[in-house]
PDB file of C-alpha atoms in Angstrom:
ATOM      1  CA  UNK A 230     103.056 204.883  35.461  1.00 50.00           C
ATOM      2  CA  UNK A 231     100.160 205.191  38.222  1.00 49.00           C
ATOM      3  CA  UNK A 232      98.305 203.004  35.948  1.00 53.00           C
ATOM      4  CA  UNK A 233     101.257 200.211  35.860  1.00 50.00           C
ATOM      5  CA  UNK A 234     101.916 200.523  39.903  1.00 45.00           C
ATOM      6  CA  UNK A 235      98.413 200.119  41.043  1.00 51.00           C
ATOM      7  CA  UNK A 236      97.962 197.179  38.459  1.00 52.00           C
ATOM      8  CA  UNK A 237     101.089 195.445  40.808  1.00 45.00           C
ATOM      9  CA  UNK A 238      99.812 196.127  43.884  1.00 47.00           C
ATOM     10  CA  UNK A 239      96.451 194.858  43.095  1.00 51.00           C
ATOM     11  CA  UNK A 240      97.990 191.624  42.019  1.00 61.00           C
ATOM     12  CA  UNK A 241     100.697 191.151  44.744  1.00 58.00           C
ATOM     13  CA  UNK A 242      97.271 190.121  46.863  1.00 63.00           C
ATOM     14  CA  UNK A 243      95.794 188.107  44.685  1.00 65.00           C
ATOM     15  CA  UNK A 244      99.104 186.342  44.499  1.00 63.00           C
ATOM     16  CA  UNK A 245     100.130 185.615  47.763  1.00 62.00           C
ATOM     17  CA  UNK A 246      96.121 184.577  48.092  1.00 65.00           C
ATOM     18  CA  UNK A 247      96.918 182.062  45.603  1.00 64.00           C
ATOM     19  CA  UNK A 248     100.094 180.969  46.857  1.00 64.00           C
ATOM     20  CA  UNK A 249      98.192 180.399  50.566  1.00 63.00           C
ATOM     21  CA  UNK A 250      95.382 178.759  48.528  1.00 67.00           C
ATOM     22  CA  UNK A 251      98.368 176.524  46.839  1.00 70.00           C
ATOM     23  CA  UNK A 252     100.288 175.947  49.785  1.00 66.00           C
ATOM     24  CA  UNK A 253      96.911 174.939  51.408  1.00 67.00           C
ATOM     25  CA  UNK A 254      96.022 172.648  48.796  1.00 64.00           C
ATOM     26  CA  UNK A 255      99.406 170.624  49.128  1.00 63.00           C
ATOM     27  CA  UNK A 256      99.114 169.865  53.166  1.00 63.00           C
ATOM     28  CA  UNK A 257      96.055 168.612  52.271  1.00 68.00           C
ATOM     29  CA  UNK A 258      96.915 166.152  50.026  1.00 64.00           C
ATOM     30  CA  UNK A 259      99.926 165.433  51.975  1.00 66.00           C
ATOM     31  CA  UNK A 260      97.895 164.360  54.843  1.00 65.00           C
ATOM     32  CA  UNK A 261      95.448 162.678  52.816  1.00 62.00           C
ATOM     33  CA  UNK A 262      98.649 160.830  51.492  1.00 61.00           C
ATOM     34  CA  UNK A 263      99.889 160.394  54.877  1.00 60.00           C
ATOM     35  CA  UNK A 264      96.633 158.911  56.243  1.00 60.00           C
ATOM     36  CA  UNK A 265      96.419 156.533  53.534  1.00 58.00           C
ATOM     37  CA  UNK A 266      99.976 154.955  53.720  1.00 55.00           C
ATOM     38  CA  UNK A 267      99.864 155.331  57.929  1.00 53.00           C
ATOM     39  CA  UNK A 268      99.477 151.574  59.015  1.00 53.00           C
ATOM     40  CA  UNK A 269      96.137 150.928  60.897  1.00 46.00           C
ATOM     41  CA  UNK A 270      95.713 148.897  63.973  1.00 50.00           C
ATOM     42  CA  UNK A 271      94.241 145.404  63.030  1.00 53.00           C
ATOM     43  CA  UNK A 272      92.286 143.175  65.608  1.00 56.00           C
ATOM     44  CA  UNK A 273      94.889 140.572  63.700  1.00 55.00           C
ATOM     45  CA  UNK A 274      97.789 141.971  66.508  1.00 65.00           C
ATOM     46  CA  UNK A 275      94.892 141.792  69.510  1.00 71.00           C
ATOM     47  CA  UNK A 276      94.234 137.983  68.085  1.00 68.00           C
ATOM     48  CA  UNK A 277      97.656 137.339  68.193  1.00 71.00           C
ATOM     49  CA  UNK A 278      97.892 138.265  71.585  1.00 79.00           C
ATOM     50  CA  UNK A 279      94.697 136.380  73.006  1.00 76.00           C
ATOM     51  CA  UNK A 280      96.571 133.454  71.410  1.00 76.00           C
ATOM     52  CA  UNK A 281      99.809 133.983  72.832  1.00 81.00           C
ATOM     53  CA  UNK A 282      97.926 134.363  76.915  1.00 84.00           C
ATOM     54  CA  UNK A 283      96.140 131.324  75.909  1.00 81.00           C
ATOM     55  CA  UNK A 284      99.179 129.005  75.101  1.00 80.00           C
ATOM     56  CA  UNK A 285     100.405 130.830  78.205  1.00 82.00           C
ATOM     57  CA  UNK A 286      97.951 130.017  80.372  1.00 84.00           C
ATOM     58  CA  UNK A 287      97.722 126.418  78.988  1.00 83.00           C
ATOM     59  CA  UNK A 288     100.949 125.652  79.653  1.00 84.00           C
ATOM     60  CA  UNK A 289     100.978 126.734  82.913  1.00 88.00           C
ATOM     61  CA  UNK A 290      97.956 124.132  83.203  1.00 86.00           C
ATOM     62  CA  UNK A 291      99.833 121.811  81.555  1.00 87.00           C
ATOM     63  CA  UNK A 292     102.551 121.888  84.219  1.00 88.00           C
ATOM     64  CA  UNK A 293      99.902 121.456  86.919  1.00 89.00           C
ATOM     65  CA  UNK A 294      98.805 118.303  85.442  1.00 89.00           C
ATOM     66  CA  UNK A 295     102.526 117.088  85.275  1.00 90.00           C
ATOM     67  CA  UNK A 296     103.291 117.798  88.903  1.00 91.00           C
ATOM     68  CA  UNK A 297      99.731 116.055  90.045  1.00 91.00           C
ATOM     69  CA  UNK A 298     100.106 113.186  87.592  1.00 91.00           C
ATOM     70  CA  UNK A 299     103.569 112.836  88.895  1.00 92.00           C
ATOM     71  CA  UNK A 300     102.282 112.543  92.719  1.00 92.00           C
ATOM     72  CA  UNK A 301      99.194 109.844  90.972  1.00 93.00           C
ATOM     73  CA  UNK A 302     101.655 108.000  89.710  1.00 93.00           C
ATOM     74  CA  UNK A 303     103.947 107.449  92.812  1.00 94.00           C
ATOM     75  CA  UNK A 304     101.030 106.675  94.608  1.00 94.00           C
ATOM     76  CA  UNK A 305     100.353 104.138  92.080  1.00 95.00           C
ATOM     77  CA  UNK A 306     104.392 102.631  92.525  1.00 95.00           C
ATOM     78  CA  UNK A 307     103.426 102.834  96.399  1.00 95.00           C
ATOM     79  CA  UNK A 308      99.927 101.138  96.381  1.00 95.00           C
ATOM     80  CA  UNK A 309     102.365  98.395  94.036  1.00 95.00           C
ATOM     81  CA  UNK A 310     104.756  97.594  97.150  1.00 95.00           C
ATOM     82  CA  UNK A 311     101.631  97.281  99.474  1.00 96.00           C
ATOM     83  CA  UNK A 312     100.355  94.959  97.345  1.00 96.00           C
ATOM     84  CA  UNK A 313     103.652  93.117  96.865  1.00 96.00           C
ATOM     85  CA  UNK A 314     103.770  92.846 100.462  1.00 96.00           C
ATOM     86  CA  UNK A 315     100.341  91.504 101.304  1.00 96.00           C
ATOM     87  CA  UNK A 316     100.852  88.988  98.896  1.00 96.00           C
ATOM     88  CA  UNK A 317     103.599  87.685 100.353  1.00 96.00           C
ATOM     89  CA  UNK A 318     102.559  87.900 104.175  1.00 96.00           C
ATOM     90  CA  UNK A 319      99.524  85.874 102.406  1.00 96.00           C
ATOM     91  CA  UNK A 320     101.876  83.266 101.126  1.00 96.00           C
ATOM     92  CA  UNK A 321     103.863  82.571 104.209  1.00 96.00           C
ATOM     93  CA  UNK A 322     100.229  82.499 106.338  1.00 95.00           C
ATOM     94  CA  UNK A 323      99.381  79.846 103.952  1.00 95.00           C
ATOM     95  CA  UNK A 324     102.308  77.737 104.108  1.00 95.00           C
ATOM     96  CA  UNK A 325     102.274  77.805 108.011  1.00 94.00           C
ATOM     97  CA  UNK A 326      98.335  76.767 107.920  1.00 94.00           C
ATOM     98  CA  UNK A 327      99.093  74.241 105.556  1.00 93.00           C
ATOM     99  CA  UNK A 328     101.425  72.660 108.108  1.00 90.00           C
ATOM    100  CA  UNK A 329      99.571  72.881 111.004  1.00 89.00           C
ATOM    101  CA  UNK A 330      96.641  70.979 108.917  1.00 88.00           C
ATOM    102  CA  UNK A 331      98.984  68.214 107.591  1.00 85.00           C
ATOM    103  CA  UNK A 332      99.965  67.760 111.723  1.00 78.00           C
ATOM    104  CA  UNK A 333      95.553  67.522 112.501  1.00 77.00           C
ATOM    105  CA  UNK A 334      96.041  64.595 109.521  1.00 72.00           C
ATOM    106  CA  UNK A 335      96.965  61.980 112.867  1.00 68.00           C
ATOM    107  CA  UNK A 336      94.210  61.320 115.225  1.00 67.00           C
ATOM    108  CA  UNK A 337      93.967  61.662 118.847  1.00 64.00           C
ATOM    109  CA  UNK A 338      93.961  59.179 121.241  1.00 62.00           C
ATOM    110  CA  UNK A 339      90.355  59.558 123.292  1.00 63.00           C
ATOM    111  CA  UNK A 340      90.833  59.469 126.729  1.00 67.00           C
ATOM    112  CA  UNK A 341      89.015  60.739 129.924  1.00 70.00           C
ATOM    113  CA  UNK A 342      90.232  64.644 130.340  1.00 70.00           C
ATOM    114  CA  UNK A 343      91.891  65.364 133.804  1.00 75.00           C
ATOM    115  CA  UNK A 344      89.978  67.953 135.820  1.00 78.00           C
ATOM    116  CA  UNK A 345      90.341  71.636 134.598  1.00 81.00           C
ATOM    117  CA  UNK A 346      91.671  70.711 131.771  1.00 83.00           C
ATOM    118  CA  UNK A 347      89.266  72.170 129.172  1.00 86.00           C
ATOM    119  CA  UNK A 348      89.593  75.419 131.303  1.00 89.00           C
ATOM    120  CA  UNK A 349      93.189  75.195 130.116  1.00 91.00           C
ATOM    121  CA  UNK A 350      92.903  74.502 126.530  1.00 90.00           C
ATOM    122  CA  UNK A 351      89.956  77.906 126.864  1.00 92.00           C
ATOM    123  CA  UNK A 352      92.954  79.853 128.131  1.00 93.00           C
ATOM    124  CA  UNK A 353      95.215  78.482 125.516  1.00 92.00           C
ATOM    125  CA  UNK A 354      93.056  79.696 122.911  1.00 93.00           C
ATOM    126  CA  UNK A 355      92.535  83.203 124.475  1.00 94.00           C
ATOM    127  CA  UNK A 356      96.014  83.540 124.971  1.00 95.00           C
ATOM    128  CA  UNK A 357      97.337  82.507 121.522  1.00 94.00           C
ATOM    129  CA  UNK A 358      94.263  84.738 119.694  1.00 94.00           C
ATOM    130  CA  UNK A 359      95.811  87.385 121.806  1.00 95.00           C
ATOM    131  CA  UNK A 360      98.961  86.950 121.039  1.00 94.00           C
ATOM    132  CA  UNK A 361      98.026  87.131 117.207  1.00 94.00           C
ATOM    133  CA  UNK A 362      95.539  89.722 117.151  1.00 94.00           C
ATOM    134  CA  UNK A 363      98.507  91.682 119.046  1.00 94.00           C
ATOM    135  CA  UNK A 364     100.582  91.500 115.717  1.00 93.00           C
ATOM    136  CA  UNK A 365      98.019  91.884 113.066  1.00 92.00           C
ATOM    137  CA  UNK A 366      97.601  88.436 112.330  1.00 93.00           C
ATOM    138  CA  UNK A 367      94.049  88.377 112.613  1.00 94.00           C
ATOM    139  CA  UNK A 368      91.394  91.151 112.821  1.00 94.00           C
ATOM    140  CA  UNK A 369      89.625  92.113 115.449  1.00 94.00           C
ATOM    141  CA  UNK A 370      86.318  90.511 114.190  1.00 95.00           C
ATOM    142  CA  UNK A 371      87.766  87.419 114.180  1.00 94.00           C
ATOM    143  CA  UNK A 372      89.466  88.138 117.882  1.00 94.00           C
ATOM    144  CA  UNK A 373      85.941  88.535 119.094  1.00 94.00           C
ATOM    145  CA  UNK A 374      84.500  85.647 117.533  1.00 94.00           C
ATOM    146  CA  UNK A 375      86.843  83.388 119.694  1.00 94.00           C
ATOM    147  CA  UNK A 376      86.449  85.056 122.631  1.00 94.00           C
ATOM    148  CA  UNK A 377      82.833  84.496 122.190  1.00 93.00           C
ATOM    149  CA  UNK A 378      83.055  80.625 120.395  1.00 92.00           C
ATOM    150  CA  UNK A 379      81.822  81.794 117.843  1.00 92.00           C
ATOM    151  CA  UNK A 380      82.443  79.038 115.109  1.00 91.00           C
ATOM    152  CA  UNK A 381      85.270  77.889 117.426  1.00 93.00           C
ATOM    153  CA  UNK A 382      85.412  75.333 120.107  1.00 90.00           C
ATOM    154  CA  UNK A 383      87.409  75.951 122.830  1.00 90.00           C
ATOM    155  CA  UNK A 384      87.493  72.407 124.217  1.00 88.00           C
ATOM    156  CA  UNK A 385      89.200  71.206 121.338  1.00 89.00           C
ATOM    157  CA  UNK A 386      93.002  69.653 121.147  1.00 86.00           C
ATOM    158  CA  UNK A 387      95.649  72.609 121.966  1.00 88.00           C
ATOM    159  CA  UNK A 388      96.913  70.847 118.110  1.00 87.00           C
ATOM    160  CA  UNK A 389      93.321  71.438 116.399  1.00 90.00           C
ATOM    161  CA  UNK A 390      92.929  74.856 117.797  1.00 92.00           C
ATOM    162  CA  UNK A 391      96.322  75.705 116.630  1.00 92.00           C
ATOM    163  CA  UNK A 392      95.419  74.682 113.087  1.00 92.00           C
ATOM    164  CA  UNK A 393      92.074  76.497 113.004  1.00 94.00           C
ATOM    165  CA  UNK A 394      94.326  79.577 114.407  1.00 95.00           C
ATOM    166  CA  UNK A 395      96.673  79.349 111.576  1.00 95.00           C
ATOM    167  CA  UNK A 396      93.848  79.144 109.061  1.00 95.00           C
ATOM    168  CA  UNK A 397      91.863  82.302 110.244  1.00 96.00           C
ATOM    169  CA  UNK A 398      95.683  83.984 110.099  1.00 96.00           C
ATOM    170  CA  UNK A 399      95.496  83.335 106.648  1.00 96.00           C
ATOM    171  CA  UNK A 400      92.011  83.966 105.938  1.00 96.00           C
ATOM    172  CA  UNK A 401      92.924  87.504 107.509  1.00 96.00           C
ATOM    173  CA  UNK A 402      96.288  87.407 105.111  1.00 97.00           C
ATOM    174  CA  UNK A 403      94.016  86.956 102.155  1.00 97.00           C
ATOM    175  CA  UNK A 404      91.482  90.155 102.797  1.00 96.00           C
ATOM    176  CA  UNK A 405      94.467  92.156 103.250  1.00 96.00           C
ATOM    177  CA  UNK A 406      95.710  91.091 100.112  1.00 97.00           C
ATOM    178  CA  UNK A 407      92.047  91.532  98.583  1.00 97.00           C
ATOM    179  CA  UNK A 408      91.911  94.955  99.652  1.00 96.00           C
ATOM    180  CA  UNK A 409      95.537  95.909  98.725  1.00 96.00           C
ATOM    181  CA  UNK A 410      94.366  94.886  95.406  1.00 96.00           C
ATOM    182  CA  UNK A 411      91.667  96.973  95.005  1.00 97.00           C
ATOM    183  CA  UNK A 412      93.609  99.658  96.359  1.00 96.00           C
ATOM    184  CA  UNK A 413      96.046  99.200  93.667  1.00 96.00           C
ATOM    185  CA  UNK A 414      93.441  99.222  91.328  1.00 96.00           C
ATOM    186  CA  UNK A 415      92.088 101.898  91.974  1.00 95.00           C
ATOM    187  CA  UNK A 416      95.491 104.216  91.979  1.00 95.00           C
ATOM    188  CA  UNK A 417      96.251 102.581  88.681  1.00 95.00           C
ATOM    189  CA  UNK A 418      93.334 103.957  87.371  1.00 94.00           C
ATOM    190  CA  UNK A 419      93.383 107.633  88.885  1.00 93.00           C
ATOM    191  CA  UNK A 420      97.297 107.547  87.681  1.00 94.00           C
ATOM    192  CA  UNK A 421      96.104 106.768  83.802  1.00 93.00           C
ATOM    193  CA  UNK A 422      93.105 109.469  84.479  1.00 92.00           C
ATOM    194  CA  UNK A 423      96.199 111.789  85.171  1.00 92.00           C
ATOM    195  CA  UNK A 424      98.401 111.234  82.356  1.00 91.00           C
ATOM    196  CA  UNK A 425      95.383 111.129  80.031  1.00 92.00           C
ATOM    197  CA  UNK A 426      94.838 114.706  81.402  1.00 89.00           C
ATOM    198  CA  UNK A 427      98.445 115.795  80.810  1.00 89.00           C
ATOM    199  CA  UNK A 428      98.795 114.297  77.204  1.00 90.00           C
ATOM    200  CA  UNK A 429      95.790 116.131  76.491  1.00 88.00           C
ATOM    201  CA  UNK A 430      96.958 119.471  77.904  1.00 85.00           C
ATOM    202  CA  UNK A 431     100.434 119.035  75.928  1.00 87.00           C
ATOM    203  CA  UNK A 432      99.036 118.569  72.744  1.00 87.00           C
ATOM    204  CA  UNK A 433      96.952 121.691  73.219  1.00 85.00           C
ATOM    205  CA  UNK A 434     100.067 123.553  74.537  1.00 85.00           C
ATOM    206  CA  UNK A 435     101.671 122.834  71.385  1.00 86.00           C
ATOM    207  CA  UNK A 436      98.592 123.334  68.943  1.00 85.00           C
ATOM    208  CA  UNK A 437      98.356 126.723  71.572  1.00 83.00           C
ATOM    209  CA  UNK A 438     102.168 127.721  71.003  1.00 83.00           C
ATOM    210  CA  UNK A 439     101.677 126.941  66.715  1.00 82.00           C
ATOM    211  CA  UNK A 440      98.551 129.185  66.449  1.00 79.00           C
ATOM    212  CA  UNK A 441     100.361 132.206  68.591  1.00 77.00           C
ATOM    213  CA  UNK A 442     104.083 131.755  66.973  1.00 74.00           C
ATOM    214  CA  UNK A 443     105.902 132.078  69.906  1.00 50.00           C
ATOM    215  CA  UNK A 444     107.581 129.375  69.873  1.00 46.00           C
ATOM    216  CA  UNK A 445     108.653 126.465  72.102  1.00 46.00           C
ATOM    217  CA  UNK A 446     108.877 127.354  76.604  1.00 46.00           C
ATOM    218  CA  UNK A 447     112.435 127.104  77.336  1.00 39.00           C
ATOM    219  CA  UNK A 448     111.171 126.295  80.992  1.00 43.00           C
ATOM    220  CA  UNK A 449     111.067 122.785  79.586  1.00 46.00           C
ATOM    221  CA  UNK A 450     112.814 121.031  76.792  1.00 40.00           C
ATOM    222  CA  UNK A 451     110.373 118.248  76.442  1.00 46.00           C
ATOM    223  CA  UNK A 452     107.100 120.047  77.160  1.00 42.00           C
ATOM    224  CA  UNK A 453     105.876 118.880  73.699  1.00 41.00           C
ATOM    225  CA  UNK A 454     106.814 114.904  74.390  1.00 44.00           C
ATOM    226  CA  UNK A 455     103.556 112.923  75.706  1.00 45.00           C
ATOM    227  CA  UNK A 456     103.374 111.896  79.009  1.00 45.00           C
ATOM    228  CA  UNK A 457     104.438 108.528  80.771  1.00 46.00           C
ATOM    229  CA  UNK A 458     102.231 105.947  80.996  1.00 48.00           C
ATOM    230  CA  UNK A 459     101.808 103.356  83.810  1.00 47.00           C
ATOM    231  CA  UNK A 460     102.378 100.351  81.135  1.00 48.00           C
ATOM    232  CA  UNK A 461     106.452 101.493  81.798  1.00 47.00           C
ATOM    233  CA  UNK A 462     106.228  99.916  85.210  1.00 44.00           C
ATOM    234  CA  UNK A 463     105.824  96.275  85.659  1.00 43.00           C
ATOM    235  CA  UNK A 464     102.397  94.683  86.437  1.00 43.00           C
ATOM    236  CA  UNK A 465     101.608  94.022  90.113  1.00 42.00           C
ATOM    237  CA  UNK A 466     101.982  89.662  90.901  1.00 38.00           C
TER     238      UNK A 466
END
């Protein structure tokens, strides 16, 4: 009986030592299991986000580049009206200096001049250069060549000097024109430079948005459509 009882008390130890030792064993391989099947940060997700600030930050470019090719181009439609209008101050100074020309066609009767009279036809000229310069008609180069007879005779008939008058006008017409050209050249050119610049930037927006799978900006419903170009407005005359 002593023999039977000390045998189970021996072995109640070693049991519950083997039942820890069990027990042990199974958290184990539960965490092993748990470890394994536990999902694992990727740098896929920390890709996915350097793509998504990129499209984000290339849109934003993107609607930069509309707003300044916007302002390029209505400097463009403005540089158009100058030009429109210096072509057609041009065309009236030439019809008015054709004119006086076709009026120079008659000679002049030679006679002896009456005393002071070349003073007056001087005065004539200064006054009617004047007058011009006063609305733009002619520059103020030109201005100071007459005052100075430079290239112009101030003795001549009140009808010749009004002829060479009308022809300087339009010489003066014709730079302006020449220079509102250029001018509109020029903002033509900066105006396809922009819109070059956006359709560039919208194509990578939407290459940007593919690659990150976000989607389409609902800030605007045509981001993805390529920009205007200036061949929409009608060509300067």
């Amino acid at each position: 009986m002593e023999t039977a009882l000390d045998s189970f008390l021996v072995s109640v130890p070693q049991a519950a030592a083997l039942w820890v030792l069990m027990l042990l064993g199974v958290f184990l391989l539960a965490g092993l299991f748990a470890r394994r099947t536990r999902p694992v940060p990727e740098p896929v997700a920390e890709a996915d986000a350097d793509a998504r600030r990129y499209a984000s930050e290339v849109s934003v470019a993107a609607g930069r580049a509309a707003a300044m090719a916007e302002r390029r181009r209505s400097a463009w439609a403005e540089a158009q009206q100058e030009l429109d209008a210096a072509w057609l101050a041009f065309d009236a100074a030439d019809k008015v200096a054709l004119q006086a020309a076709k009026a120079c066609a008659y000679p002049l009767m030679s006679r002896r001049r009456k005393p002071g009279e070349n003073a007056e036809r001087q005065r004539y000229l200064h006054h009617a250069a004047s007058a011009a310069a006063r609305n733009r008609e002619i520059s103020i180069a030109q201005l100071n060549d007459i005052f100075a007879h430079r290239g112009w005779n101030p003795r001549l008939h009140p009808v010749v000097q009004e002829s060479a008058l009308r022809q300087a006008m339009r010489d003066h017409r014709w730079a302006q024109y020449q220079k509102a050209l250029h001018h509109e050249r020029a903002a033509w050119q900066e105006a396809e430079s922009a819109a070059e610049a956006l359709r560039s930037l919208r194509r990578e927006t939407a290459a940007a948005v593919t690659r990150a799978g976000a989607g389409q900006p609902a800030a605007d419903e045509q981001w993805w459509a390529d920009a205007w170009t200036t061949a929409e407005l009608p060509a300067a005359a």
